[in-house]
Structures are given as structure tokens and as C-alpha cells.
Amino acid sequence: MLIKNIEAKIRLATVVALGSLICSVVISGIVSIFAFEQVANARRSVYILDNNVPILAKQTDMQVNRPAEYRAHVDLFHSLFFSLTPDDKYIEYQLKRAMYLIDESGAREYDDLKEKGFFTSILSSSSVLTLQTDSILLDMPRHYFRYYGKLKIDRRSSTLTRSLITEGYLKDIPRSDNNPHGVLITGWKTLENKDLSDVQKNSF
């Protein structure tokens, strides 16, 4: 009888010891996971001082905002490339900035327009070009875009409005001061650039 009591106590002690060990491991695992999540959340939190007042700024996944950045990049490039004034230095400055946002397809388009006298005509006619973006279609899986806009050419004698449709692809690259979105437009080409209206101005 005594031996059976001792065996029962030994089994009970063993069960209690194993139970305590398992509970300790489970609790340690839960605490470790919780601590890891807390540290990860803390690393995503950045405080910005505004007149010595700390403001919490949260870090987000880059891919969450990528479609918006793609659209902003495409819009910026087209604005730089087509919104021009009759100033050769300004045209050179705008196109130099635009070339940081695109591959060699942009340089080919620039050379083609230059050969056709597009930029010379802006200077000779004192034209002011303003581009209005209508919409930008994105196909994220293919990194493809199609741009829709209207180009207004304000001359001394008339105001010409053209529809502008272009397409191309988007490639992720490291960000830089000249390319803050970290995107490069590739395979860019114009699909449509036709006159919509030509309103003559009064000559008196």
C-alpha cells in the first residue's frame, strides 16, 4: 500500500512538473510574440518635432501607396515635358528634369519633336503650353500605364487644344533627389496627339 502511494505521488509530481514546464514554454512564447510585435510597431513609429511639439508619424508599407506614386510620377513627367513657355532656357530646364524620370524612349521623342521644329515653333510664336491631366490608367500586374490629357497651346493669334494619349511601362528604381518616386518610365510612346479645337483671337 505504501509503495502504491509513493508511485502515485511520483506520477502526480511528474504530471505537475511537466504541466508547469509546458505552461512556462507557452507563456514564454506568447510573451516573446507580444514583445516582438511591440518592438516592430515601435520601429514603425516616428516622432517629428514641430515647434518642440512631438507629432507621431507612422511608417507604412511602400506597396500600399505605390499606385498613387506611379500616377504622380506619370503626371509629373508629362507636365515637365509638355507644359512649356517661350523661353529656351526654361524649356531646356524642364526637359532636363523630365529626362531623369524616363529611359531612352523620352530622349527619342524629344529628338523627334526637335527635328519637326516643335520647340522652335514655341519660341517663334510665343506659345504657352499647358497640359491638363484627364486620367491615368494603371495596370499594376503589368506595370503598364496609359495617360489621357489635353494640351492647350496659347498663341498670339489663336488657342489650340489637342488631345494627348500616351502609354508606357513603369520600372522601380532607387529613389534620388532627381527621381523622388523611385520610378522610371520605359517604352514611352504617343498614341494620339490630335487637334480638338482652334479658337481664333481677336486681332484688335
PDB file of C-alpha atoms in Angstrom:
ATOM      1  CA  MET A   1       0.000   0.000   0.000  1.00  0.00           C
ATOM      2  CA  LEU A   2       2.842   2.335   0.886  1.00  0.00           C
ATOM      3  CA  ILE A   3       4.593   1.586  -2.385  1.00  0.00           C
ATOM      4  CA  LYS A   4       1.411   2.375  -4.354  1.00  0.00           C
ATOM      5  CA  ASN A   5       1.074   5.698  -2.527  1.00  0.00           C
ATOM      6  CA  ILE A   6       4.681   6.571  -3.344  1.00  0.00           C
ATOM      7  CA  GLU A   7       4.171   5.662  -7.026  1.00  0.00           C
ATOM      8  CA  ALA A   8       1.011   7.761  -7.171  1.00  0.00           C
ATOM      9  CA  LYS A   9       2.802  10.728  -5.620  1.00  0.00           C
ATOM     10  CA  ILE A  10       5.706  10.330  -8.054  1.00  0.00           C
ATOM     11  CA  ARG A  11       3.272  10.269 -11.017  1.00  0.00           C
ATOM     12  CA  LEU A  12       1.468  13.316  -9.641  1.00  0.00           C
ATOM     13  CA  ALA A  13       4.746  15.136  -9.147  1.00  0.00           C
ATOM     14  CA  THR A  14       5.803  14.210 -12.702  1.00  0.00           C
ATOM     15  CA  VAL A  15       2.480  15.449 -14.162  1.00  0.00           C
ATOM     16  CA  VAL A  16       2.727  18.693 -12.198  1.00  0.00           C
ATOM     17  CA  ALA A  17       6.333  19.216 -13.278  1.00  0.00           C
ATOM     18  CA  LEU A  18       5.542  18.534 -16.968  1.00  0.00           C
ATOM     19  CA  GLY A  19       2.451  20.739 -16.779  1.00  0.00           C
ATOM     20  CA  SER A  20       4.471  23.551 -15.257  1.00  0.00           C
ATOM     21  CA  LEU A  21       7.144  23.177 -17.939  1.00  0.00           C
ATOM     22  CA  ILE A  22       4.592  23.228 -20.776  1.00  0.00           C
ATOM     23  CA  CYS A  23       2.797  26.226 -19.284  1.00  0.00           C
ATOM     24  CA  SER A  24       6.116  28.062 -18.896  1.00  0.00           C
ATOM     25  CA  VAL A  25       7.037  27.399 -22.542  1.00  0.00           C
ATOM     26  CA  VAL A  26       3.596  28.532 -23.773  1.00  0.00           C
ATOM     27  CA  ILE A  27       3.663  31.686 -21.641  1.00  0.00           C
ATOM     28  CA  SER A  28       7.244  32.469 -22.750  1.00  0.00           C
ATOM     29  CA  GLY A  29       6.235  32.025 -26.414  1.00  0.00           C
ATOM     30  CA  ILE A  30       3.198  34.300 -26.043  1.00  0.00           C
ATOM     31  CA  VAL A  31       5.261  36.950 -24.258  1.00  0.00           C
ATOM     32  CA  SER A  32       8.005  36.756 -26.908  1.00  0.00           C
ATOM     33  CA  ILE A  33       5.490  37.168 -29.765  1.00  0.00           C
ATOM     34  CA  PHE A  34       3.820  40.088 -27.987  1.00  0.00           C
ATOM     35  CA  ALA A  35       7.191  41.740 -27.312  1.00  0.00           C
ATOM     36  CA  PHE A  36       8.270  41.276 -30.936  1.00  0.00           C
ATOM     37  CA  GLU A  37       5.058  42.914 -32.188  1.00  0.00           C
ATOM     38  CA  GLN A  38       5.512  45.797 -29.768  1.00  0.00           C
ATOM     39  CA  VAL A  39       9.101  46.380 -30.942  1.00  0.00           C
ATOM     40  CA  ALA A  40       8.037  46.161 -34.610  1.00  0.00           C
ATOM     41  CA  ASN A  41       5.235  48.684 -34.027  1.00  0.00           C
ATOM     42  CA  ALA A  42       7.628  50.969 -32.175  1.00  0.00           C
ATOM     43  CA  ARG A  43      10.079  50.880 -35.095  1.00  0.00           C
ATOM     44  CA  ARG A  44       7.294  51.921 -37.469  1.00  0.00           C
ATOM     45  CA  SER A  45       6.528  54.935 -35.317  1.00  0.00           C
ATOM     46  CA  VAL A  46       8.477  58.125 -35.897  1.00  0.00           C
ATOM     47  CA  TYR A  47       8.064  61.319 -33.919  1.00  0.00           C
ATOM     48  CA  ILE A  48       8.529  64.626 -35.725  1.00  0.00           C
ATOM     49  CA  LEU A  49       9.138  67.795 -33.747  1.00  0.00           C
ATOM     50  CA  ASP A  50       7.005  70.770 -34.768  1.00  0.00           C
ATOM     51  CA  ASN A  51       7.995  73.770 -32.638  1.00  0.00           C
ATOM     52  CA  ASN A  52       9.136  71.330 -29.938  1.00  0.00           C
ATOM     53  CA  VAL A  53       5.793  69.519 -30.063  1.00  0.00           C
ATOM     54  CA  PRO A  54       6.210  65.802 -30.902  1.00  0.00           C
ATOM     55  CA  ILE A  55       3.881  64.572 -33.652  1.00  0.00           C
ATOM     56  CA  LEU A  56       3.515  60.858 -34.302  1.00  0.00           C
ATOM     57  CA  ALA A  57       4.151  59.738 -37.891  1.00  0.00           C
ATOM     58  CA  LYS A  58       3.507  56.135 -38.879  1.00  0.00           C
ATOM     59  CA  GLN A  59       5.667  54.187 -41.333  1.00  0.00           C
ATOM     60  CA  THR A  60       3.607  52.300 -43.926  1.00  0.00           C
ATOM     61  CA  ASP A  61       4.397  49.604 -46.436  1.00  0.00           C
ATOM     62  CA  MET A  62       5.740  51.136 -49.659  1.00  0.00           C
ATOM     63  CA  GLN A  63       3.467  48.977 -51.817  1.00  0.00           C
ATOM     64  CA  VAL A  64       0.347  50.429 -50.178  1.00  0.00           C
ATOM     65  CA  ASN A  65       0.986  53.865 -51.731  1.00  0.00           C
ATOM     66  CA  ARG A  66       2.696  52.660 -54.901  1.00  0.00           C
ATOM     67  CA  PRO A  67      -0.263  53.173 -57.296  1.00  0.00           C
ATOM     68  CA  ALA A  68      -0.586  56.782 -56.116  1.00  0.00           C
ATOM     69  CA  GLU A  69       3.161  57.291 -56.553  1.00  0.00           C
ATOM     70  CA  TYR A  70       3.032  55.799 -60.045  1.00  0.00           C
ATOM     71  CA  ARG A  71       0.256  58.202 -61.055  1.00  0.00           C
ATOM     72  CA  ALA A  72       2.094  61.158 -59.522  1.00  0.00           C
ATOM     73  CA  HIS A  73       5.269  60.171 -61.380  1.00  0.00           C
ATOM     74  CA  VAL A  74       3.497  59.860 -64.740  1.00  0.00           C
ATOM     75  CA  ASP A  75       1.695  63.159 -64.172  1.00  0.00           C
ATOM     76  CA  LEU A  76       4.932  64.916 -63.199  1.00  0.00           C
ATOM     77  CA  PHE A  77       6.799  63.671 -66.247  1.00  0.00           C
ATOM     78  CA  HIS A  78       4.087  64.746 -68.705  1.00  0.00           C
ATOM     79  CA  SER A  79       3.785  68.128 -67.009  1.00  0.00           C
ATOM     80  CA  LEU A  80       7.532  68.714 -67.276  1.00  0.00           C
ATOM     81  CA  PHE A  81       7.683  67.530 -70.872  1.00  0.00           C
ATOM     82  CA  PHE A  82       4.668  69.403 -72.251  1.00  0.00           C
ATOM     83  CA  SER A  83       3.993  72.438 -70.016  1.00  0.00           C
ATOM     84  CA  LEU A  84       6.369  74.927 -71.616  1.00  0.00           C
ATOM     85  CA  THR A  85       6.816  78.658 -72.171  1.00  0.00           C
ATOM     86  CA  PRO A  86       8.593  80.551 -74.981  1.00  0.00           C
ATOM     87  CA  ASP A  87      11.911  80.591 -73.129  1.00  0.00           C
ATOM     88  CA  ASP A  88      14.701  78.370 -74.416  1.00  0.00           C
ATOM     89  CA  LYS A  89      16.393  78.214 -71.012  1.00  0.00           C
ATOM     90  CA  TYR A  90      13.140  77.216 -69.321  1.00  0.00           C
ATOM     91  CA  ILE A  91      12.428  74.575 -71.977  1.00  0.00           C
ATOM     92  CA  GLU A  92      15.929  73.154 -71.503  1.00  0.00           C
ATOM     93  CA  TYR A  93      15.466  73.129 -67.712  1.00  0.00           C
ATOM     94  CA  GLN A  94      12.072  71.409 -67.887  1.00  0.00           C
ATOM     95  CA  LEU A  95      13.207  68.722 -70.318  1.00  0.00           C
ATOM     96  CA  LYS A  96      16.394  68.067 -68.348  1.00  0.00           C
ATOM     97  CA  ARG A  97      14.280  67.361 -65.263  1.00  0.00           C
ATOM     98  CA  ALA A  98      11.913  65.191 -67.307  1.00  0.00           C
ATOM     99  CA  MET A  99      14.753  63.037 -68.636  1.00  0.00           C
ATOM    100  CA  TYR A 100      15.562  61.854 -65.101  1.00  0.00           C
ATOM    101  CA  LEU A 101      12.106  60.235 -64.983  1.00  0.00           C
ATOM    102  CA  ILE A 102      12.243  58.221 -68.213  1.00  0.00           C
ATOM    103  CA  ASP A 103      14.523  55.917 -70.199  1.00  0.00           C
ATOM    104  CA  GLU A 104      15.881  56.499 -73.693  1.00  0.00           C
ATOM    105  CA  SER A 105      12.356  56.488 -75.172  1.00  0.00           C
ATOM    106  CA  GLY A 106      11.949  60.018 -73.795  1.00  0.00           C
ATOM    107  CA  ALA A 107      15.136  61.181 -75.499  1.00  0.00           C
ATOM    108  CA  ARG A 108      13.937  59.671 -78.792  1.00  0.00           C
ATOM    109  CA  GLU A 109      10.611  61.506 -78.516  1.00  0.00           C
ATOM    110  CA  TYR A 110      12.444  64.740 -77.700  1.00  0.00           C
ATOM    111  CA  ASP A 111      14.755  64.354 -80.721  1.00  0.00           C
ATOM    112  CA  ASP A 112      11.773  63.602 -82.967  1.00  0.00           C
ATOM    113  CA  LEU A 113       9.893  66.713 -81.811  1.00  0.00           C
ATOM    114  CA  LYS A 114      13.045  68.800 -82.158  1.00  0.00           C
ATOM    115  CA  GLU A 115      13.564  67.627 -85.752  1.00  0.00           C
ATOM    116  CA  LYS A 116       9.953  68.564 -86.548  1.00  0.00           C
ATOM    117  CA  GLY A 117      10.582  72.081 -85.209  1.00  0.00           C
ATOM    118  CA  PHE A 118       8.171  71.728 -82.286  1.00  0.00           C
ATOM    119  CA  PHE A 119      10.307  73.635 -79.789  1.00  0.00           C
ATOM    120  CA  THR A 120      11.390  76.232 -82.338  1.00  0.00           C
ATOM    121  CA  SER A 121       7.741  76.963 -83.123  1.00  0.00           C
ATOM    122  CA  ILE A 122       7.058  77.566 -79.424  1.00  0.00           C
ATOM    123  CA  LEU A 123       9.742  80.253 -79.373  1.00  0.00           C
ATOM    124  CA  SER A 124       8.843  81.827 -82.724  1.00  0.00           C
ATOM    125  CA  SER A 125       5.102  82.018 -81.998  1.00  0.00           C
ATOM    126  CA  SER A 126       5.498  82.939 -78.307  1.00  0.00           C
ATOM    127  CA  SER A 127       3.289  79.992 -77.400  1.00  0.00           C
ATOM    128  CA  VAL A 128       2.478  78.972 -73.847  1.00  0.00           C
ATOM    129  CA  LEU A 129       1.752  75.251 -73.467  1.00  0.00           C
ATOM    130  CA  THR A 130      -0.354  74.000 -70.579  1.00  0.00           C
ATOM    131  CA  LEU A 131      -1.105  70.330 -70.037  1.00  0.00           C
ATOM    132  CA  GLN A 132      -4.232  69.229 -68.182  1.00  0.00           C
ATOM    133  CA  THR A 133      -4.363  65.628 -66.981  1.00  0.00           C
ATOM    134  CA  ASP A 134      -7.725  63.925 -67.505  1.00  0.00           C
ATOM    135  CA  SER A 135      -6.906  60.445 -66.183  1.00  0.00           C
ATOM    136  CA  ILE A 136      -4.118  57.898 -65.811  1.00  0.00           C
ATOM    137  CA  LEU A 137      -4.963  54.235 -66.317  1.00  0.00           C
ATOM    138  CA  LEU A 138      -2.769  51.785 -64.389  1.00  0.00           C
ATOM    139  CA  ASP A 139      -2.357  48.051 -64.875  1.00  0.00           C
ATOM    140  CA  MET A 140      -0.384  47.141 -61.756  1.00  0.00           C
ATOM    141  CA  PRO A 141       0.453  43.491 -62.609  1.00  0.00           C
ATOM    142  CA  ARG A 142       1.993  44.578 -65.933  1.00  0.00           C
ATOM    143  CA  HIS A 143       3.359  47.895 -64.603  1.00  0.00           C
ATOM    144  CA  TYR A 144       1.628  49.488 -67.600  1.00  0.00           C
ATOM    145  CA  PHE A 145       0.070  52.950 -67.811  1.00  0.00           C
ATOM    146  CA  ARG A 146      -1.960  54.945 -70.293  1.00  0.00           C
ATOM    147  CA  TYR A 147      -2.106  58.711 -69.940  1.00  0.00           C
ATOM    148  CA  TYR A 148      -5.050  60.873 -71.084  1.00  0.00           C
ATOM    149  CA  GLY A 149      -4.758  64.634 -71.167  1.00  0.00           C
ATOM    150  CA  LYS A 150      -5.455  67.842 -73.047  1.00  0.00           C
ATOM    151  CA  LEU A 151      -2.689  70.121 -74.297  1.00  0.00           C
ATOM    152  CA  LYS A 152      -3.600  73.797 -74.584  1.00  0.00           C
ATOM    153  CA  ILE A 153      -1.360  75.857 -76.876  1.00  0.00           C
ATOM    154  CA  ASP A 154      -1.953  79.567 -76.349  1.00  0.00           C
ATOM    155  CA  ARG A 155      -0.566  81.565 -79.279  1.00  0.00           C
ATOM    156  CA  ARG A 156      -0.791  85.243 -80.149  1.00  0.00           C
ATOM    157  CA  SER A 157      -3.408  84.582 -82.829  1.00  0.00           C
ATOM    158  CA  SER A 158      -5.259  81.527 -81.527  1.00  0.00           C
ATOM    159  CA  THR A 159      -5.731  78.977 -78.765  1.00  0.00           C
ATOM    160  CA  LEU A 160      -5.305  75.394 -79.898  1.00  0.00           C
ATOM    161  CA  THR A 161      -6.452  72.430 -77.831  1.00  0.00           C
ATOM    162  CA  ARG A 162      -5.166  68.925 -78.529  1.00  0.00           C
ATOM    163  CA  SER A 163      -5.969  65.560 -77.032  1.00  0.00           C
ATOM    164  CA  LEU A 164      -2.901  63.712 -75.803  1.00  0.00           C
ATOM    165  CA  ILE A 165      -2.803  59.971 -75.176  1.00  0.00           C
ATOM    166  CA  THR A 166       0.452  58.190 -74.358  1.00  0.00           C
ATOM    167  CA  GLU A 167       1.425  54.816 -72.954  1.00  0.00           C
ATOM    168  CA  GLY A 168       4.408  53.150 -71.373  1.00  0.00           C
ATOM    169  CA  TYR A 169       5.661  50.934 -68.586  1.00  0.00           C
ATOM    170  CA  LEU A 170       6.929  51.644 -65.079  1.00  0.00           C
ATOM    171  CA  LYS A 171      10.090  50.270 -63.524  1.00  0.00           C
ATOM    172  CA  ASP A 172      11.032  50.571 -59.848  1.00  0.00           C
ATOM    173  CA  ILE A 173      14.473  52.066 -59.216  1.00  0.00           C
ATOM    174  CA  PRO A 174      16.210  53.536 -56.139  1.00  0.00           C
ATOM    175  CA  ARG A 175      14.904  56.945 -55.114  1.00  0.00           C
ATOM    176  CA  SER A 176      17.028  60.038 -55.613  1.00  0.00           C
ATOM    177  CA  ASP A 177      16.735  63.815 -55.460  1.00  0.00           C
ATOM    178  CA  ASN A 178      16.062  63.906 -59.202  1.00  0.00           C
ATOM    179  CA  ASN A 179      13.646  60.962 -59.072  1.00  0.00           C
ATOM    180  CA  PRO A 180      11.873  61.112 -55.691  1.00  0.00           C
ATOM    181  CA  HIS A 181       9.253  58.475 -56.595  1.00  0.00           C
ATOM    182  CA  GLY A 182      11.866  55.854 -57.485  1.00  0.00           C
ATOM    183  CA  VAL A 183      10.149  55.079 -60.811  1.00  0.00           C
ATOM    184  CA  LEU A 184      11.452  55.012 -64.375  1.00  0.00           C
ATOM    185  CA  ILE A 185       9.106  55.268 -67.365  1.00  0.00           C
ATOM    186  CA  THR A 186      10.088  52.818 -70.112  1.00  0.00           C
ATOM    187  CA  GLY A 187       8.861  52.187 -73.639  1.00  0.00           C
ATOM    188  CA  TRP A 188       7.017  55.511 -73.747  1.00  0.00           C
ATOM    189  CA  LYS A 189       5.195  56.475 -76.923  1.00  0.00           C
ATOM    190  CA  THR A 190       2.441  58.801 -78.066  1.00  0.00           C
ATOM    191  CA  LEU A 191      -0.753  57.125 -79.239  1.00  0.00           C
ATOM    192  CA  GLU A 192      -2.737  60.253 -80.082  1.00  0.00           C
ATOM    193  CA  ASN A 193      -1.991  63.958 -80.403  1.00  0.00           C
ATOM    194  CA  LYS A 194      -4.790  65.438 -82.471  1.00  0.00           C
ATOM    195  CA  ASP A 195      -6.471  68.833 -82.620  1.00  0.00           C
ATOM    196  CA  LEU A 196      -9.757  69.213 -80.773  1.00  0.00           C
ATOM    197  CA  SER A 197     -10.364  72.915 -81.287  1.00  0.00           C
ATOM    198  CA  ASP A 198      -8.660  76.011 -82.675  1.00  0.00           C
ATOM    199  CA  VAL A 199     -10.169  79.254 -81.432  1.00  0.00           C
ATOM    200  CA  GLN A 200      -9.011  82.396 -83.206  1.00  0.00           C
ATOM    201  CA  LYS A 201      -8.341  85.505 -81.122  1.00  0.00           C
ATOM    202  CA  ASN A 202      -9.466  88.985 -81.991  1.00  0.00           C
ATOM    203  CA  SER A 203      -6.771  90.902 -83.841  1.00  0.00           C
ATOM    204  CA  PHE A 204      -7.829  94.281 -82.415  1.00  0.00           C
TER     205      PHE A 204
END
